Amino acid sequence: MTTTVASQHDAESTLAELFAPDTRPDPYPVHRALRTKSPLVTKGGDLVIIANYADCQQVLRDPSVRNDPKLSRLGKDHPQRPESLLFLDPPAHTRIRRLVSKAFTPRVIRASQPQIHSIVDELVEQIAGKSEFDVISEFALPLPVRIMCALLGIPVEEFGDFEPAARRLGRVLDFNLVVHNDDLDDAEGARNELMNYLVNLIARRRGNLGDDLLSRLIEVEEEGEVLSEGELLATCVLLMVAGHETTANLIANGVLALLQHPRQREILAADPELGISAADEVLRYDAPIQFVMRIATRDMEVSGTAISPGTAMLVLLAAANRDPGHYPDADRFDVARGAADHLAFSAGAHFCLAAALGRAEGAAALSAFAGRVIDPVLVPGSLRYRPNVNLRGIDAMTVTHGGVRLR
């Protein structure tokens, strides 16, 4: 696999732009530039950027492609530790996913619907007494936090004990092997803080098992296989972080899109049954997770580009989701599009376990915002993004309104 010095420099320059702080509010022009050049070879051939829909699908669904960064030439010095499902490959990934997946069956998701809608109603009613509110802290975050705490059996009043560390840990997904980031050392410290919290929580739970997922993971035994302590901790860290932050980002990104597209807000308000379609459109239009890393383990070819074993592939989910070759008028936000085939939840063996739960929470929150919050307006200058590149999300967003409709 070869490329010219000029194109190498161009690729690394464009990649650096994606990670630049001033790109955070709108990374999509950079995604567009990378998509037009995809597949794009960089890092001396050790990294290939994949950005169009068909190629991303190919890579994500290829059973020979792996997740473990240590298998790549770039990640040979990746630290050894019990990894979460995000970075595991079969057979370990298959075993742990099978154990955890029982918490996300269709029956469980259906049973959670009344609780989701009850929490949304409560949050909307709290908004009613205020002339303005912060979308993140008062609407987008509390719903997934309370659902995640109930799922894992974490006392909701303890959320503040680990939330700052969970936020910092999100920087791990910015992949230090792609662009060096000093904040990743702090993210590793955050991982240790979460581990310490969980060690204490698990010790308490062992003497008082309940019907929550953490209790079931502690006691589960299936076909003679159990979770090791390290696997249990890594899995719970993933659920704690992904279980609230990605869904909060989905809701916040959706509220922003509805504020910026009043006609789409009217359409959703008139037909709340479009809630799932609206949630999928937000996931497509402004994905909470912007990219994933995959590693080639055999010689393969993607759109004519030869890729050798050990090559890291940066799969730009957010770019693929706006590929005009797959979605007509891809930069247009349309709550009725029905884009359920978006890649925001990845694809293949690593398709998001909690996708149905995230969709359900997003649908309930966005339908309620569109249908019940009267004349919402974004306060100029109040929109602020967190530093995360991959787990990209809004840190603060103030909205004024003219009241709340009663149910």
Coordinates of C-alpha atoms in Angstrom, one line a residue:
M1 CA 0.0 0.0 0.0
T2 CA 1.6 3.3 -1.1
T3 CA 0.7 6.9 -1.2
T4 CA 2.5 10.1 -2.0
V5 CA 4.2 12.4 0.5
A6 CA 1.9 15.2 -0.6
S7 CA -1.3 13.1 0.0
Q8 CA 0.2 11.9 3.4
H9 CA 0.6 15.4 4.5
D10 CA -2.9 16.3 3.3
A11 CA -4.4 13.4 5.1
E12 CA -2.7 14.1 8.4
S13 CA -3.6 17.8 8.1
T14 CA -7.3 17.1 7.5
L15 CA -7.3 14.5 10.3
A16 CA -5.7 17.0 12.7
E17 CA -8.5 19.5 11.8
L18 CA -11.1 16.9 12.8
F19 CA -9.5 16.8 16.3
A20 CA -9.0 20.6 16.6
P21 CA -11.1 22.3 19.4
D22 CA -12.7 24.8 17.1
T23 CA -14.1 22.0 14.9
R24 CA -16.2 20.7 17.8
P25 CA -19.4 22.7 17.1
D26 CA -19.6 21.6 13.5
P27 CA -17.3 18.7 12.4
Y28 CA -19.3 17.9 9.3
P29 CA -17.4 20.0 6.8
V30 CA -14.3 18.0 7.8
H31 CA -16.2 14.8 7.6
R32 CA -17.3 15.8 4.1
A33 CA -13.7 16.5 3.0
L34 CA -12.5 13.1 4.4
R35 CA -15.4 11.3 2.7
T36 CA -14.6 12.7 -0.7
K37 CA -11.1 11.3 -0.3
S38 CA -12.0 8.0 1.3
P39 CA -10.4 5.6 1.7
L40 CA -7.5 7.8 2.8
V41 CA -4.1 6.4 3.7
T42 CA -2.1 8.1 6.4
K43 CA 0.5 7.5 9.2
G44 CA 2.9 5.9 6.7
G45 CA 0.3 3.3 5.7
D46 CA -0.5 2.3 9.3
L47 CA -3.9 4.0 9.3
V48 CA -6.6 4.2 6.7
I49 CA -9.6 6.5 7.1
I50 CA -12.9 5.0 5.9
A51 CA -15.7 7.6 5.5
N52 CA -18.4 6.6 3.0
Y53 CA -21.4 4.5 3.9
A54 CA -20.8 1.4 1.8
D55 CA -17.1 1.0 2.8
C56 CA -17.9 1.6 6.5
Q57 CA -20.6 -1.1 6.3
Q58 CA -18.0 -3.5 4.6
V59 CA -15.4 -3.0 7.4
L60 CA -17.9 -3.1 10.3
R61 CA -19.5 -6.4 9.0
D62 CA -16.2 -8.2 8.0
P63 CA -15.7 -11.0 10.6
S64 CA -12.0 -11.0 10.0
V65 CA -11.7 -7.4 11.3
R66 CA -10.9 -6.9 14.9
N67 CA -11.3 -4.3 17.7
D68 CA -8.2 -4.9 19.9
P69 CA -5.9 -1.9 19.3
K70 CA -2.9 -4.1 20.3
L71 CA -3.3 -6.0 17.0
S72 CA -2.5 -2.8 15.0
R73 CA 1.0 -1.5 14.2
L74 CA 0.0 1.8 15.8
G75 CA -1.3 0.2 19.0
K76 CA 1.4 -2.3 19.8
D77 CA 2.2 -0.4 23.0
H78 CA -1.5 -0.2 24.0
P79 CA -1.7 -0.9 27.8
Q80 CA -2.6 -4.4 28.9
R81 CA -5.8 -4.4 31.0
P82 CA -9.2 -6.1 31.2
E83 CA -11.0 -4.5 28.3
S84 CA -14.7 -3.6 27.9
L85 CA -16.8 -5.0 25.1
L86 CA -15.8 -2.1 22.9
F87 CA -12.3 -3.4 22.5
L88 CA -12.8 -7.2 22.8
D89 CA -13.0 -9.8 20.0
P90 CA -14.5 -13.3 19.9
P91 CA -14.6 -15.5 21.8
A92 CA -14.3 -13.2 24.8
H93 CA -16.6 -10.6 23.2
T94 CA -19.2 -13.3 22.4
R95 CA -19.2 -14.7 25.9
I96 CA -19.5 -11.4 27.7
R97 CA -22.1 -9.9 25.2
R98 CA -24.3 -13.0 25.7
L99 CA -24.3 -12.5 29.5
V100 CA -25.0 -8.8 29.3
S101 CA -27.6 -8.9 26.5
K102 CA -30.3 -10.3 28.7
A103 CA -30.7 -6.8 30.2
F104 CA -31.7 -5.4 26.8
T105 CA -34.2 -7.9 25.4
P106 CA -37.3 -6.6 23.7
R107 CA -39.4 -7.7 26.7
V108 CA -37.1 -5.7 29.1
I109 CA -37.3 -2.6 26.8
R110 CA -41.1 -2.8 26.6
A111 CA -41.3 -3.1 30.4
S112 CA -39.1 0.0 30.8
Q113 CA -41.4 2.2 28.7
P114 CA -43.7 3.4 31.6
Q115 CA -40.7 4.4 33.7
I116 CA -39.2 6.3 30.7
H117 CA -42.4 8.2 30.0
S118 CA -43.0 8.9 33.7
I119 CA -39.5 10.4 34.1
V120 CA -39.9 12.5 30.9
D121 CA -43.3 13.8 32.2
E122 CA -41.7 14.8 35.5
L123 CA -38.8 16.6 33.8
V124 CA -41.2 18.5 31.5
E125 CA -43.4 19.5 34.4
Q126 CA -40.3 20.8 36.3
I127 CA -39.5 23.0 33.2
A128 CA -42.9 24.5 33.4
G129 CA -42.1 26.5 36.4
K130 CA -39.1 28.2 34.8
S131 CA -38.8 30.8 32.1
E132 CA -35.5 29.2 30.9
F133 CA -33.7 26.0 31.5
D134 CA -30.4 24.2 30.7
V135 CA -31.2 21.4 28.3
I136 CA -28.3 19.2 29.5
S137 CA -28.6 19.3 33.3
E138 CA -32.4 19.6 33.4
F139 CA -33.6 17.5 30.6
A140 CA -31.1 15.5 28.5
L141 CA -29.0 14.0 31.3
P142 CA -31.4 13.1 34.1
L143 CA -33.5 10.7 32.0
P144 CA -30.6 8.3 31.0
V145 CA -29.0 8.7 34.4
R146 CA -32.0 7.5 36.2
I147 CA -32.6 4.7 33.7
M148 CA -29.0 3.6 33.9
C149 CA -28.9 3.7 37.7
A150 CA -32.1 1.6 37.9
L151 CA -30.6 -0.9 35.3
L152 CA -27.4 -1.4 37.2
G153 CA -28.9 -1.0 40.7
I154 CA -26.8 2.1 41.5
P155 CA -28.4 4.5 44.0
V156 CA -29.2 7.6 42.0
E157 CA -28.0 9.8 44.8
E158 CA -24.5 8.3 44.2
F159 CA -24.4 9.5 40.6
G160 CA -22.5 12.6 41.6
D161 CA -19.8 10.4 43.1
F162 CA -18.8 9.0 39.7
E163 CA -20.2 11.3 37.1
P164 CA -17.2 13.6 36.8
A165 CA -14.9 10.6 36.3
A166 CA -17.4 9.1 33.7
R167 CA -17.2 12.4 31.8
R168 CA -13.4 12.4 31.8
L169 CA -13.2 8.8 30.8
G170 CA -15.0 9.6 27.6
R171 CA -11.7 11.1 26.3
V172 CA -10.4 7.5 26.0
L173 CA -12.5 7.1 22.8
D174 CA -10.5 9.9 21.1
F175 CA -7.8 7.2 20.4
N176 CA -4.3 8.4 21.4
L177 CA -2.9 6.2 18.6
V178 CA -4.5 8.5 16.0
V179 CA -3.8 12.0 17.4
H180 CA -1.8 12.4 20.6
N181 CA -3.8 14.0 23.4
D182 CA -2.4 14.8 26.8
D183 CA -5.9 14.6 28.3
L184 CA -5.9 10.9 27.8
D185 CA -3.6 10.5 30.8
D186 CA -6.4 12.1 32.9
A187 CA -8.9 9.8 31.3
E188 CA -6.9 6.8 32.5
G189 CA -7.0 8.3 36.0
A190 CA -10.8 8.6 35.7
R191 CA -11.0 4.9 34.8
N192 CA -9.2 4.1 38.1
E193 CA -11.6 6.3 40.0
L194 CA -14.6 4.5 38.5
M195 CA -13.0 1.1 39.2
N196 CA -12.6 2.1 42.8
Y197 CA -16.2 3.1 43.1
L198 CA -17.3 -0.1 41.5
V199 CA -15.2 -2.3 43.7
N200 CA -16.9 -0.8 46.7
L201 CA -20.4 -1.1 45.1
I202 CA -19.8 -4.7 44.1
A203 CA -18.6 -5.6 47.6
R204 CA -21.9 -4.0 49.0
R205 CA -24.0 -5.8 46.4
R206 CA -22.5 -9.3 47.0
G207 CA -24.1 -9.3 50.4
N208 CA -27.5 -8.0 49.1
L209 CA -28.2 -9.2 45.6
G210 CA -31.2 -7.8 43.9
D211 CA -33.0 -8.0 40.5
D212 CA -30.7 -5.4 38.8
L213 CA -28.1 -6.1 36.1
L214 CA -25.1 -5.8 38.4
S215 CA -26.5 -8.4 40.7
R216 CA -27.2 -10.7 37.8
L217 CA -23.7 -10.3 36.5
I218 CA -22.2 -11.0 39.9
E219 CA -24.1 -14.3 40.3
V220 CA -24.5 -15.4 36.7
E221 CA -23.1 -18.7 35.5
E222 CA -23.8 -19.9 32.1
E223 CA -22.4 -23.0 30.5
G224 CA -19.7 -23.1 33.1
E225 CA -18.5 -19.6 32.3
V226 CA -18.5 -16.6 34.5
L227 CA -17.2 -13.0 34.4
S228 CA -13.8 -12.5 36.0
E229 CA -13.5 -9.6 38.4
G230 CA -11.6 -7.6 35.8
E231 CA -14.3 -8.3 33.1
L232 CA -17.1 -7.5 35.5
L233 CA -15.4 -4.1 36.3
A234 CA -14.7 -3.2 32.7
T235 CA -18.2 -4.2 31.6
C236 CA -19.8 -2.1 34.3
V237 CA -17.5 0.9 33.5
L238 CA -18.7 0.7 29.9
L239 CA -22.4 0.5 30.9
M240 CA -22.0 3.4 33.4
V241 CA -20.4 5.7 30.7
A242 CA -22.2 4.6 27.6
G243 CA -25.4 4.1 29.5
H244 CA -26.0 7.7 30.2
E245 CA -23.6 9.9 28.1
T246 CA -24.4 8.7 24.6
T247 CA -28.2 8.9 25.3
A248 CA -27.8 12.4 26.8
N249 CA -26.0 13.4 23.7
L250 CA -28.7 12.0 21.5
I251 CA -31.4 13.9 23.4
A252 CA -29.4 17.2 23.5
N253 CA -28.4 16.9 19.8
G254 CA -32.0 16.3 19.0
V255 CA -33.3 19.3 20.9
L256 CA -30.7 21.5 19.2
A257 CA -31.8 20.1 15.7
L258 CA -35.4 20.8 16.6
L259 CA -34.6 24.3 17.7
Q260 CA -32.7 24.9 14.4
H261 CA -35.5 23.4 12.3
P262 CA -38.8 24.7 13.6
R263 CA -40.8 23.1 10.8
Q264 CA -39.5 19.6 11.8
R265 CA -40.4 20.4 15.4
E266 CA -44.0 21.1 14.2
I267 CA -44.1 17.9 12.3
L268 CA -43.0 15.8 15.3
A269 CA -45.4 17.7 17.6
A270 CA -48.3 16.9 15.3
D271 CA -47.4 13.2 15.1
P272 CA -45.7 11.9 18.3
E273 CA -45.6 8.4 16.7
L274 CA -42.7 9.8 14.7
G275 CA -40.6 9.7 17.9
I276 CA -38.5 6.6 16.9
S277 CA -38.0 8.0 13.4
A278 CA -36.9 11.3 14.9
A279 CA -34.5 9.6 17.2
D280 CA -33.0 7.7 14.3
E281 CA -32.7 10.9 12.3
V282 CA -30.8 12.6 15.1
L283 CA -28.5 9.6 15.4
R284 CA -27.9 9.8 11.6
Y285 CA -27.7 13.6 11.4
D286 CA -25.5 14.3 14.5
A287 CA -24.1 11.0 15.8
P288 CA -23.2 10.9 19.5
I289 CA -20.3 8.6 18.7
Q290 CA -18.4 10.0 15.7
F291 CA -16.1 7.1 14.8
V292 CA -14.8 3.7 15.8
M293 CA -11.5 1.9 15.3
R294 CA -11.1 -1.4 13.6
I295 CA -7.9 -3.5 12.8
A296 CA -7.3 -5.6 9.7
T297 CA -6.1 -9.1 10.3
R298 CA -5.7 -10.2 6.7
D299 CA -5.0 -8.7 3.3
M300 CA -8.2 -6.9 2.2
E301 CA -9.3 -4.3 -0.2
V302 CA -11.7 -1.4 0.4
S303 CA -12.8 0.6 -2.7
G304 CA -9.6 -0.4 -4.5
T305 CA -7.3 0.5 -1.6
A306 CA -5.1 -2.5 -0.5
I307 CA -5.0 -2.9 3.3
S308 CA -2.5 -5.2 5.0
P309 CA -2.8 -7.1 8.3
G310 CA -2.1 -4.8 11.3
T311 CA -3.5 -1.7 9.6
A312 CA -5.7 0.4 11.8
M313 CA -8.9 1.7 10.1
L314 CA -10.6 4.8 11.4
V315 CA -14.3 4.2 10.5
L316 CA -16.1 7.6 10.5
L317 CA -19.6 6.8 11.4
A318 CA -20.7 10.4 11.4
A319 CA -19.3 10.9 7.8
A320 CA -21.0 7.7 6.6
N321 CA -24.3 8.8 8.0
R322 CA -24.3 11.9 5.8
D323 CA -23.1 10.1 2.7
P324 CA -25.3 11.5 -0.2
G325 CA -24.6 8.3 -2.1
H326 CA -26.8 6.5 0.5
Y327 CA -29.1 9.2 1.9
P328 CA -30.6 11.7 -0.6
D329 CA -30.2 15.3 0.6
A330 CA -28.1 13.9 3.4
D331 CA -27.3 17.2 5.1
R332 CA -31.1 17.9 5.6
F333 CA -32.7 17.1 9.0
D334 CA -35.9 15.2 8.4
V335 CA -37.7 13.6 11.4
A336 CA -39.8 11.5 9.0
R337 CA -36.9 10.1 7.0
G338 CA -36.9 6.7 8.7
A339 CA -33.2 6.3 8.6
A340 CA -33.1 3.2 10.7
D341 CA -30.1 1.8 8.8
H342 CA -27.8 4.6 10.1
L343 CA -24.4 3.5 11.5
A344 CA -24.6 5.5 14.8
F345 CA -24.9 2.2 16.7
S346 CA -22.2 0.6 14.5
A347 CA -23.0 -2.6 12.7
G348 CA -22.0 -6.3 12.7
A349 CA -20.9 -8.1 15.8
H350 CA -20.4 -4.9 17.7
F351 CA -23.8 -3.4 17.0
C352 CA -24.8 -1.4 20.2
L353 CA -26.3 -3.7 22.8
A354 CA -28.5 -0.9 24.2
A355 CA -29.6 0.5 20.9
A356 CA -33.3 -0.2 21.5
L357 CA -33.2 1.4 25.0
G358 CA -31.4 4.5 23.6
R359 CA -34.0 4.8 20.8
A360 CA -36.8 4.5 23.3
E361 CA -35.4 7.2 25.6
G362 CA -34.6 9.5 22.7
A363 CA -38.1 9.1 21.2
A364 CA -39.9 9.8 24.4
A365 CA -37.8 12.9 25.2
L366 CA -37.9 14.4 21.7
S367 CA -41.6 13.8 21.2
A368 CA -42.3 15.5 24.6
F369 CA -40.0 18.5 23.9
A370 CA -41.6 19.0 20.4
G371 CA -45.2 18.6 21.6
R372 CA -45.2 20.1 25.0
V373 CA -42.6 22.9 25.3
I374 CA -44.2 26.0 23.8
D375 CA -42.1 28.3 21.5
P376 CA -38.7 27.2 22.7
V377 CA -35.8 29.5 21.7
L378 CA -32.0 28.9 22.1
V379 CA -30.4 31.6 24.1
P380 CA -27.6 33.2 22.0
G381 CA -24.2 32.3 23.2
S382 CA -25.3 29.6 25.6
L383 CA -24.3 26.6 23.4
R384 CA -21.1 25.1 24.6
Y385 CA -19.5 21.7 23.6
R386 CA -17.3 19.4 25.7
P387 CA -13.8 18.8 24.5
N388 CA -14.5 15.2 23.4
V389 CA -13.9 14.5 19.7
N390 CA -15.5 11.1 19.4
L391 CA -18.0 11.0 22.3
R392 CA -19.0 14.5 21.1
G393 CA -21.6 16.2 23.1
I394 CA -23.0 19.5 24.3
D395 CA -21.9 20.7 27.8
A396 CA -24.5 23.5 28.2
M397 CA -27.4 24.9 26.2
T398 CA -30.0 27.3 27.6
V399 CA -33.5 27.5 26.2
T400 CA -36.3 30.0 26.9
H401 CA -39.9 29.0 26.4
G402 CA -43.5 30.3 26.6
G403 CA -44.8 27.5 28.9
V404 CA -45.6 23.9 28.8
R405 CA -48.7 22.1 27.6
L406 CA -50.4 19.8 30.0
R407 CA -50.9 16.2 29.1

